[in-house]
């Protein structure tokens, strides 16, 4: 795949090396130190850092401002953008804002429904969906035009990604849906947290059979479990999450004080197994409010040191 | 049909509490079918109001009328001769009827006795669910006859989102995932290839976004 | 609602036995209406228990009598319908000399 942007993430992926990304959730307040502190803990162990956009619909400091902070630290942010809260004017405007700070990566999402968050009585926007956001960014970048057709002076040069959940229902459209996202312009994919490795491998096999892994970089998503309670919560309460009973049992059989350690171990083992899966181009490690554990996971999984492509 | 739900009696009482004479005005169309604002409901509400005021020791005149439609000029004319007997109208038609009555009788307070909800179908006795949001650009031909605008909680035109689980929506385990329904239907129609066609960015100007809408049919105008 | 509005202390609706109605679901619909109306009566402070739905077949005299007694007892327990009291108050009190005569 040819390199189209100045994204460091894209360069690493294009070089054929396994990329590692992680994420930072912005604070529920305006403390300027939170994002730098989280980023500081992981910056030497990842190639790029996703910044979530009001995840689970809880109002937080905005993703773009947090990405700018990372950029000012000399780091490589991935701007997550959901279509729930902004119409096409605001989306294009924020894309230009990001581009003006030379933010190089964007992840296009629909976002959790607002009923999960602290503004359950609010409106959602959904002027466009995540696929159409992919099309929008590619249109702005490749055609150098706004959706309205006018030329953009200095178009954004963003490496464009999408999320994909191999475990959501109905399963039979998961690979066609991946194909659809690629057709809409996705250049990289970060998947939902993988606990059911067999099912993920089956999804990858189908993707390979359709030649999709030649057209898109797939970063396998992983979230270490802190406890059996978290595993049960993820299994039962988080929509579209597939946590096999064996994983819950393994944590349940571990003494409480050792469960966090076991959770890290499961995560590392998963990475080691998935490294062997053809088409996996890297890993997206989402250690939710547990960012300090990312270096340990990356090191144990044999993904350290990170390549230098500057 | 337009589906509405009765407002709680307490709320209606609070709205009309200072009146001396009230007309409860029903409608014979949609709200009759969904048992929120037809003749029977007019009777019930009028009776409830009478009992309320009696207990207050107040003499309040409560009139009852049910029109063929409240969204039509000619039927609204039928109350012209009695409207002045009342100092407030509680319309239990949909929001259209309430407003049209208010427009017709400009100096008369007209208040709603129902909450108007959606355009929907009668799934079973006592069960109505939404089917159409009147976006003004019908997509049903490409979406297997199931509407992503009204059946998906996020109005996603290229779904399903990652929150679809066992055929249900992420916001409510009782709610079918609209995109699951679309996919099931495309399958039944042998048109699964259509799933991979991307539905383009929608023109919402024919929907609420374009401002209050109006249809003018020159061929029908007098 | 009408009888209660006129001052009745209690009303019961008698329908066919469930599943045994000539009009198929007429009795179920009536039951739902009764439930709905009871809520309104509660909200009005009249009391939903003044309204009841019973199901029995047309040849079941003993049950009918039992339900009638049940309702009668319930009404005694609930006391008079506040509407009846309100209606009585509305009527002019009799002249004083007549009151004295009665006493």
Coordinates of C-alpha atoms in Angstrom, one line a residue:
Chain A
X1 CA 0.0 0.0 0.0
X2 CA 1.4 3.4 -1.0
X3 CA 2.0 6.1 1.6
X4 CA -0.4 9.0 1.2
X5 CA 0.2 11.1 4.3
X6 CA 2.9 12.2 6.7
X7 CA 1.5 10.0 9.4
X8 CA 4.1 8.1 11.4
X9 CA 1.6 5.4 12.1
X10 CA 1.1 5.0 8.3
X11 CA 4.9 4.8 7.8
X12 CA 5.4 2.1 10.3
X13 CA 2.5 0.1 9.0
X14 CA 3.7 0.5 5.4
X15 CA 7.2 -0.7 6.5
X16 CA 5.6 -4.0 7.4
X17 CA 6.4 -3.7 11.1
X18 CA 3.8 -4.4 13.7
X19 CA 2.4 -1.0 14.9
X20 CA 1.4 -0.4 18.5
X21 CA -1.2 2.2 19.4
X22 CA -2.9 2.9 22.7
X23 CA -5.5 5.4 23.9
X24 CA -5.9 8.1 26.5
X25 CA -9.3 9.1 27.7
X26 CA -9.6 12.9 28.3
X27 CA -10.5 14.0 31.9
X28 CA -13.9 15.0 33.1
X29 CA -12.7 18.4 33.8
X30 CA -10.2 21.0 32.5
X31 CA -7.0 19.9 34.2
X32 CA -4.3 20.5 31.6
X33 CA -2.0 17.9 33.2
X34 CA -4.1 14.8 32.8
X35 CA -3.4 14.0 29.2
X36 CA 0.3 14.8 29.3
X37 CA 0.7 12.7 32.4
X38 CA -1.1 9.7 30.8
X39 CA 0.8 10.2 27.5
X40 CA 4.2 10.5 29.4
X41 CA 3.6 7.0 30.8
X42 CA 3.2 5.3 27.4
X43 CA 4.9 7.5 24.9
X44 CA 8.0 5.4 24.5
X45 CA 6.1 2.2 24.0
X46 CA 3.5 3.2 21.4
X47 CA 3.6 4.7 17.9
X48 CA 0.5 6.7 18.2
X49 CA -2.1 7.6 20.9
X50 CA -5.8 7.6 20.3
X51 CA -7.8 10.2 22.1
X52 CA -11.3 9.1 22.7
X53 CA -14.2 11.4 21.9
X54 CA -16.7 11.6 24.8
X55 CA -16.6 7.8 25.1
X56 CA -19.7 6.1 26.5
X57 CA -21.4 9.5 26.0
X58 CA -19.9 10.9 29.2
X59 CA -19.1 14.5 28.7
X60 CA -15.4 15.1 28.8
X61 CA -12.7 17.5 27.7
X62 CA -12.8 17.5 23.9
X63 CA -10.8 15.0 21.9
X64 CA -9.3 17.7 19.5
X65 CA -7.9 19.8 22.4
X66 CA -6.4 16.8 24.0
X67 CA -4.8 15.8 20.6
X68 CA -3.4 19.2 20.2
X69 CA -1.7 18.8 23.6
X70 CA -0.1 15.5 22.5
X71 CA 1.0 17.1 19.3
X72 CA 2.6 20.0 21.2
X73 CA 4.5 17.3 23.2
X74 CA 5.9 16.0 19.9
X75 CA 3.7 12.9 20.0
X76 CA 1.5 11.3 17.4
X77 CA -2.2 11.5 18.2
X78 CA -5.1 9.6 16.6
X79 CA -8.1 11.9 16.7
X80 CA -11.2 9.9 17.4
X81 CA -14.3 11.6 16.1
X82 CA -17.9 10.4 16.6
X83 CA -20.8 11.5 14.4
X84 CA -23.2 11.6 17.4
X85 CA -22.5 15.1 18.5
X86 CA -21.7 17.1 15.4
X87 CA -23.3 17.8 12.1
X88 CA -21.4 18.0 8.8
X89 CA -20.4 21.6 9.4
X90 CA -18.9 20.9 12.8
X91 CA -17.2 17.7 11.6
X92 CA -15.5 19.3 8.6
X93 CA -14.6 22.3 10.8
X94 CA -12.9 20.1 13.4
X95 CA -11.1 18.1 10.8
X96 CA -9.6 21.4 9.5
X97 CA -8.8 22.4 13.0
X98 CA -6.9 19.1 13.5
X99 CA -5.1 19.5 10.2
X100 CA -4.0 23.0 11.1
X101 CA -2.0 21.4 14.0
X102 CA -0.8 18.7 11.6
X103 CA -2.6 16.0 13.4
X104 CA -2.1 13.1 11.0
X105 CA -4.6 10.4 12.0
X106 CA -8.3 10.2 12.5
X107 CA -10.6 7.4 13.6
X108 CA -14.1 7.7 12.3
X109 CA -16.8 6.4 14.6
X110 CA -20.5 6.6 15.1
X111 CA -20.2 6.7 18.9
X112 CA -22.2 5.1 21.7
X113 CA -25.8 6.2 22.0
X114 CA -26.2 9.2 24.3
X115 CA -28.5 7.2 26.6
X116 CA -25.4 5.6 28.1
X117 CA -24.0 8.9 29.3
X118 CA -24.6 11.8 31.5
X119 CA -26.8 13.6 29.0
X120 CA -29.3 10.8 28.3
X121 CA -32.0 13.4 27.8
X122 CA -30.1 15.2 25.1
X123 CA -30.4 15.0 21.3
X124 CA -28.1 13.1 19.0
X125 CA -27.1 14.4 15.6
X126 CA -26.2 11.6 13.3
X127 CA -26.3 13.9 10.3
X128 CA -23.9 11.4 8.8
X129 CA -22.7 7.9 9.9
X130 CA -19.2 6.6 10.5
X131 CA -18.9 5.3 6.9
X132 CA -20.0 8.6 5.5
X133 CA -17.4 10.3 7.8
X134 CA -14.7 8.1 6.3
X135 CA -16.0 9.3 2.9
X136 CA -16.0 12.9 4.1
X137 CA -12.4 12.8 5.3
X138 CA -11.2 11.1 2.1
X139 CA -13.1 13.6 0.0
X140 CA -11.6 16.5 1.8
X141 CA -8.1 15.0 1.6
X142 CA -8.1 13.5 -1.8
X143 CA -10.3 15.9 -3.7
X144 CA -9.3 18.8 -1.7
X145 CA -12.9 19.9 -1.4
X146 CA -15.6 20.5 1.1
X147 CA -18.7 18.4 1.0
X148 CA -20.4 21.4 -0.4
X149 CA -18.0 21.3 -3.4
X150 CA -15.8 24.4 -2.7
X151 CA -12.0 23.9 -2.7
X152 CA -10.2 23.7 0.6
X153 CA -7.1 25.9 0.9
X154 CA -4.5 23.5 2.3
X155 CA -6.6 20.3 2.5
X156 CA -6.2 18.0 5.5
X157 CA -3.6 15.2 5.2
X158 CA -5.1 12.7 7.5
X159 CA -4.5 8.9 7.6
X160 CA -8.0 7.6 7.9
X161 CA -9.2 4.8 10.2
X162 CA -12.3 3.1 11.3
X163 CA -13.3 0.8 14.1
X164 CA -14.7 -2.6 13.4
X165 CA -16.3 -5.0 15.9
X166 CA -15.7 -8.6 14.6
X167 CA -18.0 -9.8 17.4
X168 CA -21.1 -7.7 16.9
X169 CA -24.2 -9.3 15.4
X170 CA -25.1 -10.4 12.9
X171 CA -21.8 -12.2 12.4
X172 CA -22.3 -13.0 8.7
X173 CA -22.1 -9.3 7.7
X174 CA -18.9 -8.5 9.8
X175 CA -16.6 -9.1 6.9
X176 CA -18.9 -7.5 4.3
X177 CA -19.0 -4.6 6.6
X178 CA -15.2 -4.4 6.8
X179 CA -15.3 -4.4 3.0
X180 CA -17.8 -1.6 3.0
X181 CA -15.6 0.5 5.4
X182 CA -12.6 0.0 3.1
X183 CA -14.7 1.0 0.1
X184 CA -15.7 4.1 2.0
X185 CA -12.1 5.0 2.5
X186 CA -10.7 3.3 5.6
X187 CA -6.9 2.9 5.5
X188 CA -6.5 1.3 8.9
X189 CA -8.9 -0.5 11.3
X190 CA -8.7 -0.7 15.0
X191 CA -10.9 -3.5 16.3
X192 CA -13.1 -3.9 19.3
X193 CA -11.4 -5.6 22.3
X194 CA -10.6 -9.2 21.5
X195 CA -11.2 -11.9 24.0
X196 CA -12.6 -14.6 21.8
X197 CA -9.5 -15.3 19.8
X198 CA -11.0 -18.2 17.8
X199 CA -13.8 -16.0 16.5
X200 CA -11.3 -13.2 15.7
X201 CA -9.1 -15.6 13.8
X202 CA -12.1 -16.8 11.8
X203 CA -13.0 -13.2 10.9
X204 CA -9.4 -12.6 9.8
X205 CA -9.4 -15.7 7.7
X206 CA -12.6 -14.5 5.9
X207 CA -11.1 -11.0 5.5
X208 CA -7.9 -12.6 4.0
X209 CA -10.0 -14.7 1.7
X210 CA -11.6 -11.6 0.3
X211 CA -8.2 -9.9 -0.1
X212 CA -9.2 -7.3 2.4
X213 CA -6.0 -7.5 4.5
X214 CA -4.2 -6.4 1.4
X215 CA -6.3 -3.2 1.3
X216 CA -6.3 -2.1 4.9
X217 CA -4.1 -2.4 8.0
X218 CA -5.8 -4.2 10.8
X219 CA -4.8 -3.4 14.3
X220 CA -6.1 -5.9 16.8
X221 CA -7.7 -4.3 19.8
X222 CA -6.9 -5.5 23.3
X223 CA -8.0 -4.4 26.8
X224 CA -6.4 -6.0 29.9
X225 CA -8.9 -7.0 32.5
X226 CA -8.3 -5.6 36.0
X227 CA -10.5 -8.1 37.8
X228 CA -13.1 -10.8 37.4
X229 CA -15.7 -8.1 38.1
X230 CA -14.5 -6.2 35.1
X231 CA -14.6 -9.3 33.0
X232 CA -18.2 -10.0 34.0
X233 CA -19.2 -6.4 33.4
X234 CA -17.7 -6.5 29.9
X235 CA -19.4 -9.8 29.2
X236 CA -22.8 -8.8 30.4
X237 CA -23.1 -5.1 30.2
X238 CA -21.0 -3.8 27.3
X239 CA -22.9 -4.0 24.0
X240 CA -21.2 -6.0 21.3
X241 CA -18.5 -7.5 23.6
X242 CA -17.7 -11.2 23.4
X243 CA -15.9 -12.5 26.5
X244 CA -15.8 -16.3 26.6
X245 CA -16.6 -18.1 29.8
X246 CA -13.1 -19.5 29.9
X247 CA -11.7 -16.0 30.3
X248 CA -14.1 -15.2 33.1
X249 CA -13.3 -18.5 34.8
X250 CA -9.6 -18.0 34.5
X251 CA -9.9 -14.8 36.4
X252 CA -12.4 -16.1 38.9
X253 CA -10.1 -19.0 39.7
X254 CA -7.3 -16.5 40.4
X255 CA -7.0 -15.0 44.0
X256 CA -8.3 -11.5 44.0
X257 CA -5.0 -9.8 44.6
X258 CA -3.5 -11.6 41.6
X259 CA -6.3 -11.0 39.2
X260 CA -4.8 -7.8 37.7
X261 CA -1.6 -9.6 37.0
X262 CA -3.5 -12.5 35.4
X263 CA -5.4 -10.0 33.3
X264 CA -2.1 -8.6 32.0
X265 CA -0.9 -12.1 31.3
X266 CA -4.0 -12.9 29.3
X267 CA -3.5 -9.8 27.3
X268 CA 0.1 -10.6 26.6
X269 CA -0.7 -14.2 25.6
X270 CA -3.4 -12.9 23.2
X271 CA -0.9 -10.5 21.5
X272 CA 1.6 -13.3 21.1
X273 CA -0.9 -15.6 19.5
X274 CA -2.3 -12.8 17.3
X275 CA 1.2 -11.8 16.1
X276 CA 1.1 -15.0 14.1
X277 CA -2.2 -14.3 12.4
X278 CA -1.6 -13.2 8.8
X279 CA -3.1 -9.8 8.2
X280 CA -2.7 -8.5 11.7
X281 CA -0.7 -5.3 11.2
X282 CA -0.4 -4.2 14.7
X283 CA -2.1 -3.8 18.1
X284 CA -4.3 -1.3 19.7
X285 CA -4.0 -1.6 23.5
X286 CA -6.8 0.1 25.3
X287 CA -5.9 0.0 29.0
X288 CA -8.9 1.8 30.4
X289 CA -7.8 4.1 33.2
X290 CA -4.8 1.8 33.5
X291 CA -2.4 3.5 31.0
X292 CA 0.6 2.8 33.2
X293 CA 0.4 -0.9 32.4
X294 CA 0.8 -0.4 28.7
X295 CA 4.7 -0.4 28.7
X296 CA 4.7 -3.6 30.6
X297 CA 2.3 -5.3 28.2
X298 CA 4.3 -4.0 25.2
X299 CA 7.6 -5.2 26.6
X300 CA 6.3 -8.6 27.6
X301 CA 4.7 -9.1 24.2
X302 CA 8.0 -8.5 22.6
X303 CA 6.9 -5.3 20.8
X304 CA 9.6 -3.1 22.4
X305 CA 11.5 -1.1 21.4
X306 CA 9.3 0.7 19.0
X307 CA 10.7 1.5 15.5
X308 CA 12.2 4.9 14.7
X309 CA 10.8 6.1 11.4
X310 CA 11.3 9.8 11.8
Chain B
X1 CA -51.3 6.5 12.0
X2 CA -50.2 9.2 14.3
X3 CA -49.8 7.6 17.8
X4 CA -50.5 9.6 20.9
X5 CA -50.7 8.9 24.6
X6 CA -53.0 10.4 27.2
X7 CA -51.4 13.0 29.4
X8 CA -51.6 12.2 33.1
X9 CA -54.9 13.5 34.6
X10 CA -53.0 15.4 37.2
X11 CA -51.2 17.4 34.5
X12 CA -54.5 18.2 32.7
X13 CA -56.2 19.3 35.9
X14 CA -53.3 21.6 36.7
X15 CA -53.6 23.2 33.3
X16 CA -57.4 23.8 33.5
X17 CA -57.7 24.4 37.2
X18 CA -58.7 28.1 36.9
X19 CA -61.3 27.6 34.2
X20 CA -65.1 28.0 34.6
X21 CA -66.1 26.3 31.4
X22 CA -64.1 23.7 29.5
X23 CA -64.7 21.9 26.2
X24 CA -63.1 18.5 25.8
X25 CA -62.5 18.1 22.1
X26 CA -61.8 14.7 20.6
X27 CA -60.9 13.5 17.2
X28 CA -62.3 10.5 15.2
X29 CA -59.1 9.7 13.4
X30 CA -55.7 8.3 14.5
X31 CA -56.2 9.1 18.2
X32 CA -59.4 7.2 18.3
X33 CA -57.7 4.1 16.9
X34 CA -54.9 4.3 19.4
X35 CA -57.4 5.0 22.2
X36 CA -56.0 8.2 23.3
X37 CA -58.3 10.9 22.1
X38 CA -61.6 9.5 20.6
X39 CA -65.2 9.8 21.8
X40 CA -64.7 7.3 24.6
X41 CA -61.7 9.2 25.9
X42 CA -63.6 12.5 25.7
X43 CA -66.2 10.9 27.9
X44 CA -63.7 9.6 30.4
X45 CA -61.7 12.8 30.6
X46 CA -64.9 15.0 30.9
X47 CA -66.2 12.8 33.7
X48 CA -62.9 12.9 35.5
X49 CA -62.8 16.6 35.3
X50 CA -66.4 16.9 36.6
X51 CA -65.6 14.7 39.6
X52 CA -62.5 16.7 40.3
X53 CA -64.3 20.1 40.4
X54 CA -67.2 18.6 42.3
X55 CA -64.8 17.6 45.0
X56 CA -63.4 21.1 45.0
X57 CA -67.0 22.4 45.5
X58 CA -66.8 24.2 42.2
X59 CA -69.3 24.4 39.5
X60 CA -67.4 24.1 36.2
X61 CA -69.2 23.4 33.0
X62 CA -67.5 20.6 31.0
X63 CA -68.6 20.1 27.4
X64 CA -67.9 17.1 25.2
X65 CA -67.4 17.1 21.5
X66 CA -65.6 14.8 19.1
X67 CA -65.0 16.0 15.5
X68 CA -64.4 13.8 12.5
X69 CA -61.0 15.4 12.2
X70 CA -59.3 18.3 13.9
X71 CA -56.8 18.7 11.0
X72 CA -59.5 19.8 8.6
X73 CA -61.1 23.3 8.3
X74 CA -64.6 22.1 7.6
X75 CA -64.9 19.9 10.7
X76 CA -63.5 22.5 12.9
X77 CA -66.3 24.8 11.8
X78 CA -68.7 22.5 13.6
X79 CA -67.8 24.0 16.9
X80 CA -68.0 27.6 15.9
X81 CA -71.5 28.1 17.4
X82 CA -70.5 26.6 20.8
X83 CA -66.9 27.7 21.2
X84 CA -67.8 30.9 23.0
X85 CA -69.5 28.9 25.8
X86 CA -66.1 27.8 27.0
X87 CA -63.1 29.6 28.3
X88 CA -60.7 26.8 27.4
X89 CA -60.5 23.8 25.0
X90 CA -58.7 20.7 26.0
X91 CA -58.0 19.0 22.6
X92 CA -57.1 15.4 22.8
X93 CA -56.3 15.2 19.1
X94 CA -52.7 14.9 18.0
X95 CA -50.5 18.0 18.0
X96 CA -51.7 18.9 14.6
X97 CA -55.3 19.0 15.7
X98 CA -54.5 21.0 18.8
X99 CA -52.7 23.6 16.7
X100 CA -55.2 23.7 13.9
X101 CA -58.0 24.2 16.5
X102 CA -56.0 27.0 18.0
X103 CA -55.4 28.6 14.6
X104 CA -59.1 28.5 13.8
X105 CA -60.2 30.0 17.2
X106 CA -57.4 32.4 17.6
X107 CA -58.5 34.1 20.8
X108 CA -59.4 30.8 22.6
X109 CA -56.9 29.0 24.8
X110 CA -56.5 25.5 23.4
X111 CA -54.4 23.0 25.4
X112 CA -53.3 19.5 24.7
X113 CA -54.7 16.5 26.6
X114 CA -52.4 14.0 24.9
X115 CA -48.7 13.7 24.1
X116 CA -48.2 13.1 20.4
X117 CA -45.5 10.5 19.8
X118 CA -44.9 9.2 16.3
X119 CA -46.2 7.8 13.1
X120 CA -46.5 4.1 13.8
X121 CA -48.3 0.9 13.4
X122 CA -50.5 -1.2 15.6
X123 CA -48.3 -4.3 16.3
X124 CA -50.8 -6.0 18.7
X125 CA -53.7 -5.0 20.9
X126 CA -52.3 -2.1 23.0
X127 CA -48.9 -2.0 21.2
X128 CA -47.9 0.6 18.8
X129 CA -44.4 1.2 17.4
X130 CA -42.7 3.8 15.2
X131 CA -42.3 3.2 11.5
X132 CA -41.7 6.6 9.9
X133 CA -40.1 9.9 10.7
X134 CA -41.3 11.7 7.6
X135 CA -37.8 12.5 6.3
X136 CA -39.2 13.5 2.9
X137 CA -36.8 11.3 0.9
X138 CA -37.9 7.7 1.2
X139 CA -35.1 5.1 1.3
X140 CA -37.2 2.0 1.7
X141 CA -36.5 0.8 -1.8
X142 CA -32.8 0.4 -1.0
X143 CA -33.1 -0.7 2.6
X144 CA -35.2 -3.8 2.1
X145 CA -38.4 -2.1 3.1
X146 CA -37.2 -1.4 6.6
X147 CA -36.4 2.2 7.5
X148 CA -32.9 2.9 9.0
X149 CA -34.0 6.5 9.8
X150 CA -36.9 5.4 12.1
X151 CA -35.8 1.9 13.2
X152 CA -32.2 2.6 14.1
X153 CA -31.6 4.6 17.3
X154 CA -28.7 6.4 15.6
X155 CA -30.4 6.7 12.2
X156 CA -27.3 5.0 10.8
X157 CA -27.7 4.7 7.0
X158 CA -24.9 2.1 6.7
X159 CA -25.3 -0.1 9.7
X160 CA -25.4 -1.9 12.0
X161 CA -23.2 -0.1 14.5
X162 CA -21.0 -2.1 16.8
X163 CA -23.6 -2.1 19.5
X164 CA -26.0 -4.6 17.9
X165 CA -26.2 -7.7 20.0
X166 CA -28.2 -10.8 19.4
X167 CA -30.5 -8.8 17.1
X168 CA -31.2 -6.2 19.7
X169 CA -30.2 -2.5 19.9
X170 CA -27.5 -1.3 22.3
X171 CA -29.9 1.1 24.0
X172 CA -32.5 -1.4 25.0
X173 CA -32.6 -5.2 24.9
X174 CA -36.2 -5.2 24.0
X175 CA -35.7 -3.1 20.9
X176 CA -34.9 -4.9 17.7
X177 CA -31.8 -3.7 15.9
X178 CA -33.1 -1.9 12.8
X179 CA -30.1 -3.1 10.8
X180 CA -30.6 -6.7 11.9
X181 CA -34.2 -6.3 10.5
X182 CA -32.9 -4.9 7.2
X183 CA -30.3 -7.6 6.8
X184 CA -32.9 -10.3 7.6
X185 CA -35.2 -8.8 5.0
X186 CA -32.5 -8.5 2.4
X187 CA -31.7 -12.1 3.0
X188 CA -35.3 -13.1 2.6
X189 CA -35.4 -11.2 -0.7
X190 CA -32.2 -12.8 -1.9
X191 CA -30.7 -9.3 -2.1
X192 CA -27.7 -9.6 0.3
X193 CA -25.4 -8.1 -2.4
X194 CA -27.2 -4.8 -1.8
X195 CA -25.9 -4.7 1.7
X196 CA -22.5 -3.7 0.4
X197 CA -23.8 -0.7 -1.5
X198 CA -23.0 2.4 0.5
X199 CA -26.0 4.6 1.1
X200 CA -24.6 8.1 0.4
X201 CA -24.8 11.1 2.7
X202 CA -28.4 12.1 3.0
X203 CA -30.1 15.3 2.0
X204 CA -31.9 16.2 5.2
X205 CA -33.3 19.4 3.8
X206 CA -36.5 17.6 3.1
X207 CA -36.7 16.7 6.8
X208 CA -37.1 18.9 9.9
X209 CA -33.7 20.4 9.1
X210 CA -35.2 22.3 6.1
X211 CA -37.6 24.2 8.3
X212 CA -41.4 23.7 8.6
X213 CA -42.5 21.8 5.5
X214 CA -45.4 22.5 3.1
X215 CA -46.9 20.6 0.2
X216 CA -48.6 22.7 -2.5
X217 CA -50.4 20.7 -5.1
X218 CA -51.3 23.0 -8.0
X219 CA -53.3 20.2 -9.6
X220 CA -55.6 20.1 -6.5
X221 CA -55.8 23.8 -5.6
X222 CA -59.2 25.5 -6.1
Chain C
X1 CA -67.2 6.8 35.3
X2 CA -70.8 8.1 34.9
X3 CA -72.4 6.3 37.9
X4 CA -69.5 7.3 40.1
X5 CA -69.9 10.9 38.8
X6 CA -73.6 10.7 39.8
X7 CA -72.6 9.6 43.3
X8 CA -72.6 5.8 43.2
X9 CA -70.3 4.4 46.0
X10 CA -69.1 1.5 43.9
X11 CA -69.4 0.1 40.4
X12 CA -68.6 -3.4 39.2
X13 CA -68.4 -4.5 35.7
X14 CA -69.3 -8.1 35.0
X15 CA -67.9 -9.8 32.0
X16 CA -67.8 -13.4 30.6
X17 CA -65.2 -15.8 31.9
X18 CA -61.8 -15.2 30.4
X19 CA -61.5 -17.2 27.2
X20 CA -65.2 -17.9 27.1
X21 CA -66.6 -14.7 25.5
X22 CA -68.9 -14.6 22.5
X23 CA -67.1 -11.4 21.5
X24 CA -63.7 -13.2 21.9
X25 CA -61.7 -10.4 23.5
X26 CA -64.4 -8.1 24.6
X27 CA -64.0 -9.0 28.3
X28 CA -60.2 -8.5 28.1
X29 CA -60.7 -5.1 26.6
X30 CA -63.2 -4.2 29.4
X31 CA -60.7 -5.4 32.0
X32 CA -58.0 -3.1 30.5
X33 CA -60.4 -0.2 30.5
X34 CA -61.3 -0.9 34.1
X35 CA -57.6 -0.9 35.1
X36 CA -57.1 2.4 33.3
X37 CA -60.1 4.0 34.9
X38 CA -59.1 2.8 38.4
X39 CA -55.8 4.7 38.0
X40 CA -57.7 7.9 37.1
X41 CA -60.0 7.4 40.1
X42 CA -57.0 7.0 42.4
X43 CA -55.5 10.2 40.9
X44 CA -58.8 12.0 41.6
X45 CA -58.9 10.9 45.2
X46 CA -62.0 8.9 44.7
X47 CA -60.3 5.5 45.0
X48 CA -59.8 3.0 42.3
X49 CA -61.1 0.2 44.5
X50 CA -64.6 1.6 44.0
X51 CA -64.5 0.1 40.6
X52 CA -64.1 -3.6 40.0
X53 CA -64.3 -6.2 37.2
X54 CA -65.7 -9.7 37.7
X55 CA -65.9 -12.5 35.3
X56 CA -68.6 -15.2 35.5
X57 CA -70.9 -17.2 33.2
X58 CA -74.5 -16.2 32.8
X59 CA -75.7 -19.3 34.7
X60 CA -73.5 -18.8 37.7
X61 CA -75.8 -17.3 40.2
X62 CA -73.9 -18.2 43.3
X63 CA -70.7 -16.5 42.1
X64 CA -72.7 -13.4 41.2
X65 CA -74.1 -13.3 44.7
X66 CA -70.7 -13.7 46.1
X67 CA -69.2 -10.9 44.0
X68 CA -72.2 -8.7 45.0
X69 CA -71.5 -9.3 48.7
X70 CA -67.8 -8.8 48.2
X71 CA -68.4 -5.4 46.5
X72 CA -71.0 -4.5 49.2
X73 CA -68.5 -5.2 52.0
X74 CA -65.8 -3.3 50.2
X75 CA -68.0 -0.2 49.8
X76 CA -68.9 -0.3 53.5
X77 CA -65.2 -0.4 54.2
X78 CA -64.4 2.5 51.8
X79 CA -67.3 4.7 53.1
X80 CA -69.3 7.0 50.9
X81 CA -68.1 8.2 47.5
X82 CA -66.7 11.7 48.1
X83 CA -68.6 12.8 45.0
X84 CA -71.9 12.0 46.7
X85 CA -70.9 14.1 49.7
X86 CA -69.9 16.9 47.3
X87 CA -73.1 16.6 45.4
X88 CA -75.1 16.8 48.7
X89 CA -73.2 19.9 49.7
X90 CA -74.1 21.5 46.4
X91 CA -77.8 21.1 47.1
X92 CA -79.3 23.9 49.3
X93 CA -79.5 22.9 53.0
X94 CA -83.2 22.6 54.1
X95 CA -84.7 25.5 56.0
X96 CA -83.9 25.7 59.7
X97 CA -87.5 25.1 60.9
X98 CA -87.6 21.9 58.8
X99 CA -84.3 20.7 60.3
X100 CA -85.7 21.3 63.8
X101 CA -88.9 19.4 62.9
X102 CA -86.8 16.5 61.8
X103 CA -84.8 16.6 65.0

